[in-house]
Coordinates of C-alpha atoms and ligand atoms in Angstrom, one line a residue:
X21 CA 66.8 -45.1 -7.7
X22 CA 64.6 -45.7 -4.6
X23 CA 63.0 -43.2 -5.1
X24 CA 62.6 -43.4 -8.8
X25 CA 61.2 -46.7 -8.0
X26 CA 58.5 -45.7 -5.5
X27 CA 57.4 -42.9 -7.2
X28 CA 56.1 -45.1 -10.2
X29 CA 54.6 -48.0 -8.2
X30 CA 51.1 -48.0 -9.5
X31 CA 49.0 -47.9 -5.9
X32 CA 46.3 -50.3 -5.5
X33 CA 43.3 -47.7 -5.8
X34 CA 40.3 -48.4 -3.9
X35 CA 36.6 -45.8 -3.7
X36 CA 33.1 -46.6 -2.0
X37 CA 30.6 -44.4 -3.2
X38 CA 30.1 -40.9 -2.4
X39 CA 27.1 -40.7 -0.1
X40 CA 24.4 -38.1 -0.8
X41 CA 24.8 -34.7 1.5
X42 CA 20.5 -34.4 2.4
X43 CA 20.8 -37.3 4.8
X44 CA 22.3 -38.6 8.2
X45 CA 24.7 -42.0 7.9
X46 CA 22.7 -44.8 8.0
X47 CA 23.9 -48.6 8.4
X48 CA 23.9 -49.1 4.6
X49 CA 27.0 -46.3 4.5
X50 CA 28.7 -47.1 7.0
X51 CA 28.3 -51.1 5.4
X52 CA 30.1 -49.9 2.5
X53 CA 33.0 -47.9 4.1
X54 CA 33.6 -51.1 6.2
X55 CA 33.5 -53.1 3.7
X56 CA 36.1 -51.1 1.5
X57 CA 38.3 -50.9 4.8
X58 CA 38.8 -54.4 5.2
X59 CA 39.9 -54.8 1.3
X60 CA 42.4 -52.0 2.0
X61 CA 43.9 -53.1 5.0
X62 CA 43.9 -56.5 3.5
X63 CA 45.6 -55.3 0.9
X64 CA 48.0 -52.7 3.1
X65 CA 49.2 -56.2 4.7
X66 CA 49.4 -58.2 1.3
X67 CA 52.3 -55.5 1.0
X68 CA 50.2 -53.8 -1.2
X69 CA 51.0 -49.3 -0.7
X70 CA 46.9 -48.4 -0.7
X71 CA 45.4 -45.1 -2.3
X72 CA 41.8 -45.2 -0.6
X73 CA 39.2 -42.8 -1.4
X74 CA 36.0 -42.0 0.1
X75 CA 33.4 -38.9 0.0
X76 CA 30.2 -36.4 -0.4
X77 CA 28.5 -36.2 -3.3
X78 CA 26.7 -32.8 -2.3
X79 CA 25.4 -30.9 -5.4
X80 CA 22.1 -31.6 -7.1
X81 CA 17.8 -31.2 -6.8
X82 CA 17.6 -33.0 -3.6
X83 CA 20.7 -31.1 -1.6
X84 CA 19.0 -27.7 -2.9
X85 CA 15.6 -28.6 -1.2
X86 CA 16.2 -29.8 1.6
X87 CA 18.7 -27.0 2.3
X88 CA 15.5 -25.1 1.4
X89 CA 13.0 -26.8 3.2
X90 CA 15.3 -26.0 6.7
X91 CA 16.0 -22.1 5.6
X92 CA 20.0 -22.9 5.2
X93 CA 22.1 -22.3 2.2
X94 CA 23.2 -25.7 0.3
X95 CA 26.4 -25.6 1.3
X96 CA 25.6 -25.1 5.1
X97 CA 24.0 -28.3 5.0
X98 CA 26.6 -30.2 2.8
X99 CA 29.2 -28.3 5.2
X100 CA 27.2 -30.3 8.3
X101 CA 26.5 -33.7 6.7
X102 CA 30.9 -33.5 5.9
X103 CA 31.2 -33.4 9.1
X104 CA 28.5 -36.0 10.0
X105 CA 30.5 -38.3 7.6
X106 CA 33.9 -37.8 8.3
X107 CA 32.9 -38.3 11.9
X108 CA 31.6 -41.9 10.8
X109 CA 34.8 -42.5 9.0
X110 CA 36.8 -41.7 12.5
X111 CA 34.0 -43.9 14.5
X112 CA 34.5 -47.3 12.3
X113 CA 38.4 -46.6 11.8
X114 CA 38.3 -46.6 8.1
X115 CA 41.9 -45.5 6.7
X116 CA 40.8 -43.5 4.0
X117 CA 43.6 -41.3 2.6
X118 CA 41.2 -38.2 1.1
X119 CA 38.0 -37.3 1.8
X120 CA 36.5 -35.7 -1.2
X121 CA 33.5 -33.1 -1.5
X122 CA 32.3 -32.7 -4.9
X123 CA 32.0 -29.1 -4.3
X124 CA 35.5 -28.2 -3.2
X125 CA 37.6 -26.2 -6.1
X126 CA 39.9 -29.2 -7.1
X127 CA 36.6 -31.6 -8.0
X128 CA 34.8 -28.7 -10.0
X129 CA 38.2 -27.5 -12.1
X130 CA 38.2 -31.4 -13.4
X131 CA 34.4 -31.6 -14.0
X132 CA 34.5 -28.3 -16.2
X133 CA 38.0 -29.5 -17.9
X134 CA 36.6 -33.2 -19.1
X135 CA 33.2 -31.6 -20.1
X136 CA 34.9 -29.0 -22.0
X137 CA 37.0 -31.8 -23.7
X138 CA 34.1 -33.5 -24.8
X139 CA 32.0 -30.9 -25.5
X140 CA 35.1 -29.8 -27.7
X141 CA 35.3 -32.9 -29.2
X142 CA 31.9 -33.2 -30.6
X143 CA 30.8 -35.8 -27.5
X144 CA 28.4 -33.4 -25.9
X145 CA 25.3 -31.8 -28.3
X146 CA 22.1 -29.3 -27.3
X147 CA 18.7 -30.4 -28.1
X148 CA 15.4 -30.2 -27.4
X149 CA 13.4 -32.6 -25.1
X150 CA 10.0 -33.6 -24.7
X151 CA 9.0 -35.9 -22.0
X152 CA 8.8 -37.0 -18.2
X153 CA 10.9 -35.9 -15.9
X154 CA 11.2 -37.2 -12.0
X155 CA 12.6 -35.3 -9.7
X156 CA 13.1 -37.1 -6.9
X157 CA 15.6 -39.7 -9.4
X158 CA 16.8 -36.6 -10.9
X159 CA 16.1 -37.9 -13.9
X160 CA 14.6 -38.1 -17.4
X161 CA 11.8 -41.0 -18.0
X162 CA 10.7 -42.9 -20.6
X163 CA 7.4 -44.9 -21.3
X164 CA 9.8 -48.8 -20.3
X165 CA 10.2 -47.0 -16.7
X166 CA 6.4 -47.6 -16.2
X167 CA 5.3 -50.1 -14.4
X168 CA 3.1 -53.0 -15.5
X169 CA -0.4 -50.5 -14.5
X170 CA 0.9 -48.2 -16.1
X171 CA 1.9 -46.3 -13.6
X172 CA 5.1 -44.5 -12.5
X173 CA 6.8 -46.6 -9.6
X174 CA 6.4 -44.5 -6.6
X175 CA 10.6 -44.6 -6.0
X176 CA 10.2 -41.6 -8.6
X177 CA 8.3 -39.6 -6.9
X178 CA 6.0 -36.7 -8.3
X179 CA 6.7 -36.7 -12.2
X180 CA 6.3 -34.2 -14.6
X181 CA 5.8 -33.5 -18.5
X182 CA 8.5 -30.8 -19.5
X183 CA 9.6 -29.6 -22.6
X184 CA 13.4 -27.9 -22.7
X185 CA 16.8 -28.0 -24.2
X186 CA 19.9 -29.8 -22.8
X187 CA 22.9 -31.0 -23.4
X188 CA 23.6 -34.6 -24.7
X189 CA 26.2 -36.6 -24.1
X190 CA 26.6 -39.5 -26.8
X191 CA 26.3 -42.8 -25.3
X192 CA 24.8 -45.1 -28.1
X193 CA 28.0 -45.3 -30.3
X194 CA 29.3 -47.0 -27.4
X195 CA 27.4 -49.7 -26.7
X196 CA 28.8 -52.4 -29.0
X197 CA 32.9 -52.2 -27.2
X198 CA 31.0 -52.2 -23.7
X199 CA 29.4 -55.5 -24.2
X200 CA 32.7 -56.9 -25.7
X201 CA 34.7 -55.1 -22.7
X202 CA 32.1 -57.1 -19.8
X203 CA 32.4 -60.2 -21.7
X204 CA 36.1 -60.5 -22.3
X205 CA 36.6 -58.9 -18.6
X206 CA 35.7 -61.5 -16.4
X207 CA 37.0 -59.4 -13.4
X208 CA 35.3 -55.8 -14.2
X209 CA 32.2 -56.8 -12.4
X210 CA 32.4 -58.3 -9.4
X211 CA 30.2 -60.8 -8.2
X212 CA 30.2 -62.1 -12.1
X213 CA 26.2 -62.7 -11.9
X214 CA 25.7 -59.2 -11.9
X215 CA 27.4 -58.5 -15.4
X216 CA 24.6 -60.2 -16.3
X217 CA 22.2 -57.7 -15.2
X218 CA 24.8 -54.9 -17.2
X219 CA 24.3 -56.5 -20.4
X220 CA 20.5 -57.2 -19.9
X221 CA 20.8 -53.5 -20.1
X222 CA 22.8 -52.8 -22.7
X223 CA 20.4 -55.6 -25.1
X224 CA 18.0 -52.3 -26.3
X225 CA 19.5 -49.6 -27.4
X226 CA 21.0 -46.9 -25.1
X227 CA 20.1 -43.1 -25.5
X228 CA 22.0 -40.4 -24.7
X229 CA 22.2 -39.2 -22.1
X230 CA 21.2 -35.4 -20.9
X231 CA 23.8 -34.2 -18.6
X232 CA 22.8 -30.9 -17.9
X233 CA 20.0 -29.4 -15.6
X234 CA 18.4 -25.5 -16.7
X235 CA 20.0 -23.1 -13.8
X236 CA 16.3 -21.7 -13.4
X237 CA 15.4 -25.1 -12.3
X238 CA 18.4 -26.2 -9.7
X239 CA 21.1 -23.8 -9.4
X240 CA 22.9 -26.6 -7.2
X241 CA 25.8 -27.5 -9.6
X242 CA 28.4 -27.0 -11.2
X243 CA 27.9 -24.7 -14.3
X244 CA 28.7 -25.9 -17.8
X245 CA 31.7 -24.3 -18.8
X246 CA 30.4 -23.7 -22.2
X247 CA 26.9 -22.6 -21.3
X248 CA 26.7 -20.5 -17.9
X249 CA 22.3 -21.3 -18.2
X250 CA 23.0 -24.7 -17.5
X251 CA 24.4 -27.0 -14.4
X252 CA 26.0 -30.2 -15.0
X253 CA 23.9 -33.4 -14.2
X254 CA 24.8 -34.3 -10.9
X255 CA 25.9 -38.1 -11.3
X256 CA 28.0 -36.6 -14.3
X257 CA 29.5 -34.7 -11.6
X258 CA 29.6 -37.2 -8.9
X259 CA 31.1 -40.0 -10.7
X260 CA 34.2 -37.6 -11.6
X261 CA 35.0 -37.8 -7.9
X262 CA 36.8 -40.9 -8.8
X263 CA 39.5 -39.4 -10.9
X264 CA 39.7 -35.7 -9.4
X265 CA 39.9 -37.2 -6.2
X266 CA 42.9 -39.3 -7.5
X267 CA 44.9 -36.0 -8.4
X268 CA 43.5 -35.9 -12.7
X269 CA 46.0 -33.8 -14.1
X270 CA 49.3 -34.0 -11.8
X271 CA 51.5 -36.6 -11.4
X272 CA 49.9 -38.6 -8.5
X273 CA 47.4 -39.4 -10.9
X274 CA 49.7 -41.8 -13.3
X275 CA 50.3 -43.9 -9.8
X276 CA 46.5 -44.1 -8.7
X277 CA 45.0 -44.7 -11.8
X278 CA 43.1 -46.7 -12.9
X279 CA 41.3 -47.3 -10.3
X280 CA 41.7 -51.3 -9.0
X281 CA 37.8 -51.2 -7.0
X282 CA 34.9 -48.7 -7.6
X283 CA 33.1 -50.8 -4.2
X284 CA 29.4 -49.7 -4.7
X285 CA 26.1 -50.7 -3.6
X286 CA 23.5 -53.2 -6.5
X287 CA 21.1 -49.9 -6.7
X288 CA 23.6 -47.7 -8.4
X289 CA 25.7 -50.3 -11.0
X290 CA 23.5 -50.3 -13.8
X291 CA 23.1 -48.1 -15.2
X292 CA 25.5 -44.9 -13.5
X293 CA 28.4 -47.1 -12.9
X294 CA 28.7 -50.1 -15.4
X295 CA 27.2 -47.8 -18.7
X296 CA 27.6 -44.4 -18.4
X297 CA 31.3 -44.3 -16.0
X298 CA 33.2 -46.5 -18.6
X299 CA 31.6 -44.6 -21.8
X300 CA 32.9 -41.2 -20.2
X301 CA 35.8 -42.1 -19.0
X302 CA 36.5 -43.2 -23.1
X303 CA 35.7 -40.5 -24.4
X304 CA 37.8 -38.8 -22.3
X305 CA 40.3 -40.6 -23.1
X306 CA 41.0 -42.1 -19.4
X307 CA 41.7 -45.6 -19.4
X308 CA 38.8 -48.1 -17.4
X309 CA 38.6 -48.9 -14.1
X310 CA 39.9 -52.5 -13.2
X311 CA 37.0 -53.7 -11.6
X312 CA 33.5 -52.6 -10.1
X313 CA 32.5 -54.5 -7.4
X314 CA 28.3 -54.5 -6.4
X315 CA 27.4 -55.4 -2.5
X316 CA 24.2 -56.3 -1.4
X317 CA 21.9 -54.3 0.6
X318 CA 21.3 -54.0 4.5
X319 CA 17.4 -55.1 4.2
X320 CA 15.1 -53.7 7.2
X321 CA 11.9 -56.2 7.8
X322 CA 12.3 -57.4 3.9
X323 CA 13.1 -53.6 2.7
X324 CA 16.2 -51.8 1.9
X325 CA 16.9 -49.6 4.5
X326 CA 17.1 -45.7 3.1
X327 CA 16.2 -42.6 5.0
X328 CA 12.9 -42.4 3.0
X329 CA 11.4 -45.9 4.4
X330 CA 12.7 -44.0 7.8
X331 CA 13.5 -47.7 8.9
X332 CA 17.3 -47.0 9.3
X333 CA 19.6 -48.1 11.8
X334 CA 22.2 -45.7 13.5
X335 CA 25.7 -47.1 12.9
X336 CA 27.3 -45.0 15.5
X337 CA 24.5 -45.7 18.2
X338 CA 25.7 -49.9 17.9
X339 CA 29.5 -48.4 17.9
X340 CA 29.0 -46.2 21.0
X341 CA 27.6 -49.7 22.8
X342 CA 29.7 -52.2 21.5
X343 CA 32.7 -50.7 20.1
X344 CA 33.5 -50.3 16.1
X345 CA 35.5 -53.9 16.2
X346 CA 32.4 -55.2 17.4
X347 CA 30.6 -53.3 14.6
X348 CA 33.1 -53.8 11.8
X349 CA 33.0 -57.8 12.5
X350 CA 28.9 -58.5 12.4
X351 CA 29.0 -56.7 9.0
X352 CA 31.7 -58.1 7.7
X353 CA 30.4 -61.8 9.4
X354 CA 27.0 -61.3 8.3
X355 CA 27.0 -60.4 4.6
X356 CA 28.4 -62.9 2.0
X357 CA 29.5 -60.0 -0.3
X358 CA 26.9 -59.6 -3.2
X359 CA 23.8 -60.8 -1.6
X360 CA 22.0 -58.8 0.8
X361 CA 21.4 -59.3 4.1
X362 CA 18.4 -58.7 6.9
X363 CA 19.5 -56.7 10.2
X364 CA 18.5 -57.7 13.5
X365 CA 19.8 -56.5 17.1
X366 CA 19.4 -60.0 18.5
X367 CA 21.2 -61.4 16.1
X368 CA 23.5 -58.6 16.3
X369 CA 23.4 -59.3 20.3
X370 CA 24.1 -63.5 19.0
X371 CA 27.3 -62.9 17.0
X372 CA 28.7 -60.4 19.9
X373 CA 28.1 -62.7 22.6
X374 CA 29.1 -66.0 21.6
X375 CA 32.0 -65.0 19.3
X376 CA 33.4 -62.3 20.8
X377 CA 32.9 -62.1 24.0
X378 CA 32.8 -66.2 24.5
X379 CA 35.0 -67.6 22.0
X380 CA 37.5 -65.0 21.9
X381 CA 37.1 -62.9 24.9
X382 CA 37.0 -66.4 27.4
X383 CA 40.1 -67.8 25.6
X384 CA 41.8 -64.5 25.6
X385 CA 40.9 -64.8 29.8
X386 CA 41.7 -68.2 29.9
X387 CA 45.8 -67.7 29.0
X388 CA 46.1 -64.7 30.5
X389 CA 44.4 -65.9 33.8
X390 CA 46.7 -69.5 33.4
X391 CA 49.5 -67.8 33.0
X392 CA 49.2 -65.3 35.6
X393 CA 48.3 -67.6 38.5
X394 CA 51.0 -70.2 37.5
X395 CA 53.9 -68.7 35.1
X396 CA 54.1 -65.3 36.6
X397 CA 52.6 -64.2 33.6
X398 CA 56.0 -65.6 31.4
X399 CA 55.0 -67.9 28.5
X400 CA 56.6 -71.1 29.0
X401 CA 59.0 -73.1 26.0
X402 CA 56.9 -75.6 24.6
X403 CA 58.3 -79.3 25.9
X404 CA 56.3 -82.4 23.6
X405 CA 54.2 -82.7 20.8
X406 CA 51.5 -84.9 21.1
X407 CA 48.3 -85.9 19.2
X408 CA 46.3 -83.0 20.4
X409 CA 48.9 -80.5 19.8
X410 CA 49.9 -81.8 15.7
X411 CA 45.8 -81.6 14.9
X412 CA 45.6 -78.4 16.2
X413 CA 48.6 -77.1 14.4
X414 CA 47.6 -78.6 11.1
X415 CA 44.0 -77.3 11.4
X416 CA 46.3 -74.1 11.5
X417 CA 48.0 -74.4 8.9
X418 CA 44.9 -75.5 7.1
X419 CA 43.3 -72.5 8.4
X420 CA 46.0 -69.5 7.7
X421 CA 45.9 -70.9 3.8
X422 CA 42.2 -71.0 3.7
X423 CA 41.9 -68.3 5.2
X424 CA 43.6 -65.7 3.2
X425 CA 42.7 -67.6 -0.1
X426 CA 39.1 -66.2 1.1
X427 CA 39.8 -62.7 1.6
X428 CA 41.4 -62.6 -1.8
X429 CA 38.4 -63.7 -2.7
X430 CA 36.1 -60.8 -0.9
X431 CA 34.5 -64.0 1.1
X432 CA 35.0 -62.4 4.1
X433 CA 32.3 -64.0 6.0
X434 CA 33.5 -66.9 5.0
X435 CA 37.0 -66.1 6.3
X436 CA 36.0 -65.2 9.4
X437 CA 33.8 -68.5 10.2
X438 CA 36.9 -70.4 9.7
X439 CA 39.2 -68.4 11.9
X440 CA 36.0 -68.6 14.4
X441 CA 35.7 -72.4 13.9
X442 CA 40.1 -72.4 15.1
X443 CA 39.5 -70.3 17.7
X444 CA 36.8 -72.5 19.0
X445 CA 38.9 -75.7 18.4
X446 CA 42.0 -74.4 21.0
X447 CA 38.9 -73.7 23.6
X448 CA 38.1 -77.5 23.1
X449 CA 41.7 -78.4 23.0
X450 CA 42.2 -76.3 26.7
X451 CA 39.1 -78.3 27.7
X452 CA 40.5 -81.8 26.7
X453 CA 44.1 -80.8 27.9
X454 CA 42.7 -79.3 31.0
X455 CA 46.0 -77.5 32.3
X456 CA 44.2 -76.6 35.1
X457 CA 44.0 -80.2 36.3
X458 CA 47.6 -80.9 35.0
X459 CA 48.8 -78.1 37.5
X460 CA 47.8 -80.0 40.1
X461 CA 49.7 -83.4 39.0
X462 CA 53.1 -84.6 40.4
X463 CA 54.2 -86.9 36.8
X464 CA 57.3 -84.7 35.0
X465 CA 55.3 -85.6 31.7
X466 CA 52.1 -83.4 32.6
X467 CA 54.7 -80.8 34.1
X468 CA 55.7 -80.7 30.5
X469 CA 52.0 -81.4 28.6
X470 CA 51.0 -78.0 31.0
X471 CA 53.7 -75.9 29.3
X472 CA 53.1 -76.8 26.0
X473 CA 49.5 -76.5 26.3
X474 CA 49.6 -72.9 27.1
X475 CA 52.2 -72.2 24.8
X476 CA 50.0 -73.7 22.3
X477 CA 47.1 -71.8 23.3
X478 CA 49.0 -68.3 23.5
X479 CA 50.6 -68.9 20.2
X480 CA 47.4 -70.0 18.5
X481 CA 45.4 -67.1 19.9
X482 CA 48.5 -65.0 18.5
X483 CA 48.2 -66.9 15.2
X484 CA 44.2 -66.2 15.0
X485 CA 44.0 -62.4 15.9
X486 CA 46.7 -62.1 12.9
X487 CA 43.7 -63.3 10.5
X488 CA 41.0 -60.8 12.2
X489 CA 43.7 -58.2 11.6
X490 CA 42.0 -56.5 8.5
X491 CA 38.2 -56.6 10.0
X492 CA 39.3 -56.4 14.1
X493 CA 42.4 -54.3 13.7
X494 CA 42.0 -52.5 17.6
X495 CA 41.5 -56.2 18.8
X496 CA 44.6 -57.7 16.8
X497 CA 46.5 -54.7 18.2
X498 CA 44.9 -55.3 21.9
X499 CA 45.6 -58.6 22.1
X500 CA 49.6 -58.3 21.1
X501 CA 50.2 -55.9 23.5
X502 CA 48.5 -58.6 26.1
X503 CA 50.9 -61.2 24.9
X504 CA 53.7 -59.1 25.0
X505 CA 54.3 -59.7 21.2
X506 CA 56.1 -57.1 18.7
X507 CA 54.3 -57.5 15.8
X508 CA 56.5 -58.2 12.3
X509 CA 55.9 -55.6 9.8
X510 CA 55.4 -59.0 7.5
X511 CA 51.6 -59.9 7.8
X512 CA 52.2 -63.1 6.7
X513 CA 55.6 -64.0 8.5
X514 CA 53.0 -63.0 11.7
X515 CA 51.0 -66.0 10.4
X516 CA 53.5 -68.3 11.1
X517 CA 53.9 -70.2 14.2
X518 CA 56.8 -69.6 15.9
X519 CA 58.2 -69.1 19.3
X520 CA 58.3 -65.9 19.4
X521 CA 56.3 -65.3 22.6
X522 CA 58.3 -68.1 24.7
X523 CA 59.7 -66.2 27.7
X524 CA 57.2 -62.6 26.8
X525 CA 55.3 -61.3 29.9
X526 CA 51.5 -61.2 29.2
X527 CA 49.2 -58.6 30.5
X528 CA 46.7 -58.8 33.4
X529 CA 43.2 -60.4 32.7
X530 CA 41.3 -57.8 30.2
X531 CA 37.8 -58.6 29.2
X532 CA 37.7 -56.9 25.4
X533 CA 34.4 -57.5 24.8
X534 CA 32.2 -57.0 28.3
X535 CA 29.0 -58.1 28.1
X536 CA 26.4 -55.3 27.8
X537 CA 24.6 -54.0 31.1
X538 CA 20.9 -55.6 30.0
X539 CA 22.6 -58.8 29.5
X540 CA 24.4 -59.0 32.6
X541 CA 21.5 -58.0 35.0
Ligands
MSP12 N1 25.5 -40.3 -4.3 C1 25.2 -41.6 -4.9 C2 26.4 -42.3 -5.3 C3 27.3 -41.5 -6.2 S1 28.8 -42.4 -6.5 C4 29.5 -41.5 -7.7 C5 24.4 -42.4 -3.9 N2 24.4 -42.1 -2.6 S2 23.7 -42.8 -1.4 O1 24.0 -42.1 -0.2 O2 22.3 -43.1 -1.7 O3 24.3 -44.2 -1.3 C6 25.7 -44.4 -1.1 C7 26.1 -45.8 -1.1 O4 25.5 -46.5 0.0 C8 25.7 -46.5 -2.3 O5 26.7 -47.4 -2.8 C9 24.5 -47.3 -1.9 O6 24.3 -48.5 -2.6 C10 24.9 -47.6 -0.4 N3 23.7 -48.0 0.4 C11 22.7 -47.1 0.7 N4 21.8 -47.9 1.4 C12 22.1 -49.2 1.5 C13 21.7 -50.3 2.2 N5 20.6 -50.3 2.8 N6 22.5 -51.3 2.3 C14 23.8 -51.3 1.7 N7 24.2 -50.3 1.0 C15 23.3 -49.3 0.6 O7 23.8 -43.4 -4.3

């Protein structure tokens, strides 16, 4: 029965993206993957069993050139950049379950099966086109894709005037259930001012779209499986990740799907992932994903940073100095999910020094260091309850509320500047309370106000590193071991204050966020 049970509990399925092969991870990736991390892990601890998907989307005109331009075969360079990526995956401890690559067997066998369907099914037409074609977008252009000179934008590239046929796939019969499926769906784009954007869109009508590519003019693909002259479109390939990588057509499939998060970046939602991903996963017959949620972009002096403004940032170089915790919380600090945000190393160098490293790292020092001199490292039984102690305590159980509310809500930064603001307010209270002075006093009460203040402070700092859990986990897990706490598999039974740690032995002094060498000369 167990088993029955489990087996048919619909996972909460969660994908980023799948990041381009032709190019090295930048800070804008490795955003993303953090980003989806923290909703899984969030999840995980809601008691929520977590199918997370990440990947490489490695076919297509701008793989097959670059491989070209450095005298390798394609997949010799999508077979490096894998490696490049999973390595970032390992570096920011994302828990991904799969890893797919859109050129491995089990991706390509559901492409060809769900073209074939539609193709079958009258979805998918040849014809001939006429018109503008850009290859750096990989795409077709009309006349509205000028801009107001009357001039291509340069993010297209070179583009040229061809003449061919291709292959169709219907969109326009679509459009009318689309805009009633955003409107009635309040959740399916996430932040809601972006649906906006979808059904500006979808005002004019939509044409089909071509979904194949002439093999004489990119072989990188996957060949239609009704016309071997032809590859498929590579985001008609790349957006299948989503359900081959979920299992389509076995049984792990009917748990994953549909999909509860497709977490993507503004640049690729309209129109890839809010038009053409629902229309083909309809006509396939596959119900829609739950909800598409759009983050903002990681801006470089004003611009988005890409490889081609070569004003990127190297995720792993800031990881190698200051640890992926370190990492994982500026990002997840920084950006109010949706909006974009401007990178800089000082502020970077701001946010690790005076909330990790101070805040954290110095109370972290101070109840290790108090209890070590005077406790033998054993957290005392709290004794009274004054004032001092009930604010902070409310403020607690103002915070752990708030807090998770929050994170429901993907305001992550916003979650974390509250847990910041607590941790601060037990560094005031140890300031007020002053054990160290009460140490020194011969009244029984202060004997009893200097346990219960660093019972209070070890507990709170207990309580705290349980919010930073899904952003912080190798910090949460750090500073239980210190306090000698055994962590309840119930995330939010760890939330509660208890006394759980009266009578644990803490660790020596650890500093878990040192300052960096410039900073300390
Ligand atoms: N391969 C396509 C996606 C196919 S999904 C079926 C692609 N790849 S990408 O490598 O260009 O981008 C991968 C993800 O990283 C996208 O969601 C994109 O928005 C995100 N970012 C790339 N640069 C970014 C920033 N500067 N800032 C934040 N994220 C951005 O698009």
């Amino acid at each position: 029965m167990a088993y029955r049970r489990l087996k048919f509990m619909k996972s909460f399925y969660i994908t980023t993206a799948i990041d381009y092969a032709n190019g090295k991870p930048h800070l804008g990736h490795a955003y993303e993957k953090v980003l989806t991390d923290v909703v899984a892990r969030f999840r995980r601890l809601m008691g929520d069993e977590v199918y997370f998907l990440t990947g490489l989307d490695e076919h297509g005109q701008k793989v097959q050139q670059s491989a070209k331009a450095l005298g390798i075969e394609p997949i010799e360079l999508c077979d490096e950049a894998a490696v490049n990526f999973k390595a970032l995956c390992a570096s920011l401890n994302i828990t991904n379950d799969d890893f797919i690559r859109t050129t491995e067997d089990r991706h390509k066998t559901v492409v060809c099966s769900i073209l074939q369907k539609l193709f079958d099914q009258g979805d998918i037409y040849k014809a001939k086109y006429q018109g503008y074609y850009s290859k750096r977008a990989e795409q077709f252009l009309q006349e509205k894709d000028k801009d107001e000179n009357g001039e291509w934008p340069a993010i297209f590239g070179e583009v040229e005037e061809i003449t061919e046929s291709n292959y169709f796939f219907k969109l326009s019969q679509h459009q009318d259930w689309l805009i009633d499926h955003i409107n009635s769906n309040e959740s399916f784009i996430f932040p809601r001012f972006r649906a906006k954007q979808v059904l500006g869109f979808l005002k004019d009508p939509i044409n089909d779209l071509c979904i194949s590519r002439p093999k004489e003019r990119l072989e990188w693909g996957i060949p239609l499986p009704f016309d071997e002259d032809y590859v498929a479109y590579v985001w008609f390939d790349a957006l299948l990740n989503y359900v081959s990588g979920a299992g389509y057509g076995t049984d792990d499939f009917e748990q994953r799907w549909p999909a509860d998060f497709h977490v993507i970046g503004k640049d690729i939602l309209v129109p890839p992932h809010s038009v053409y991903w629902p229309i083909m996963l309809k006509a396939a017959g596959i119900a829609l994903p739950k909800s598409i949620l759009a983050h903002g972009w990681w801006l470089k002096s004003g611009e988005k940073m890409s490889k081609s403004t070569g004003e990127v940032v190297d995720p792993l170089d800031l990881i190698e100095q200051f640890g992926s915790d370190a990492f994982r919380y500026f990002v997840t600090r920084e950006m109010n999910v949706g909006q974009d945000s401007e990178f800089s190393l000082d502020q970077y160098m701001s946010r690790y020094n005076s909330d990790l490293a101070n805040d954290l790292g110095n109370l972290l020092s101070r109840v290790l260091t108090m209890l070590g001199r005077g406790f033998d490292g054993v957290v005392p039984a709290p004794q009274i309850e004054e004032e001092l102690e009930k604010e902070i305590w409310k403020d607690w159980d103002e915070t752990r509320s708030k807090v998770v509310a929050l994170y429901e809500g993907f305001q992550f930064h916003a979650g974390l500047e509250r847990t910041f603001a607590f941790i601060s307010s037990i560094n005031r209270y140890a300031e007020q309370r002053a054990p160290w002075k009460l140490a020194k006093s011969d009244d029984p009460e202060d004997k009893k106000r200097l346990d219960t203040s660093l019972h209070l402070m070890a507990e709170s700092l207990r309580l705290a590193v349980g919010l930073l859990d899904p952003v912080m986990p190798e910090t949460t897990q750090k500073v239980y071991e210190l306090l000698g706490y055994e962590p309840d598999a119930n995330w939010q039974a760890r939330l509660i204050r208890n006394d759980s740690l009266v009578g644990r032995k803490v660790g020596a002094k650890a500093i878990l966020f040192p300052k960096p060498a410039a900073e300390a000369k």
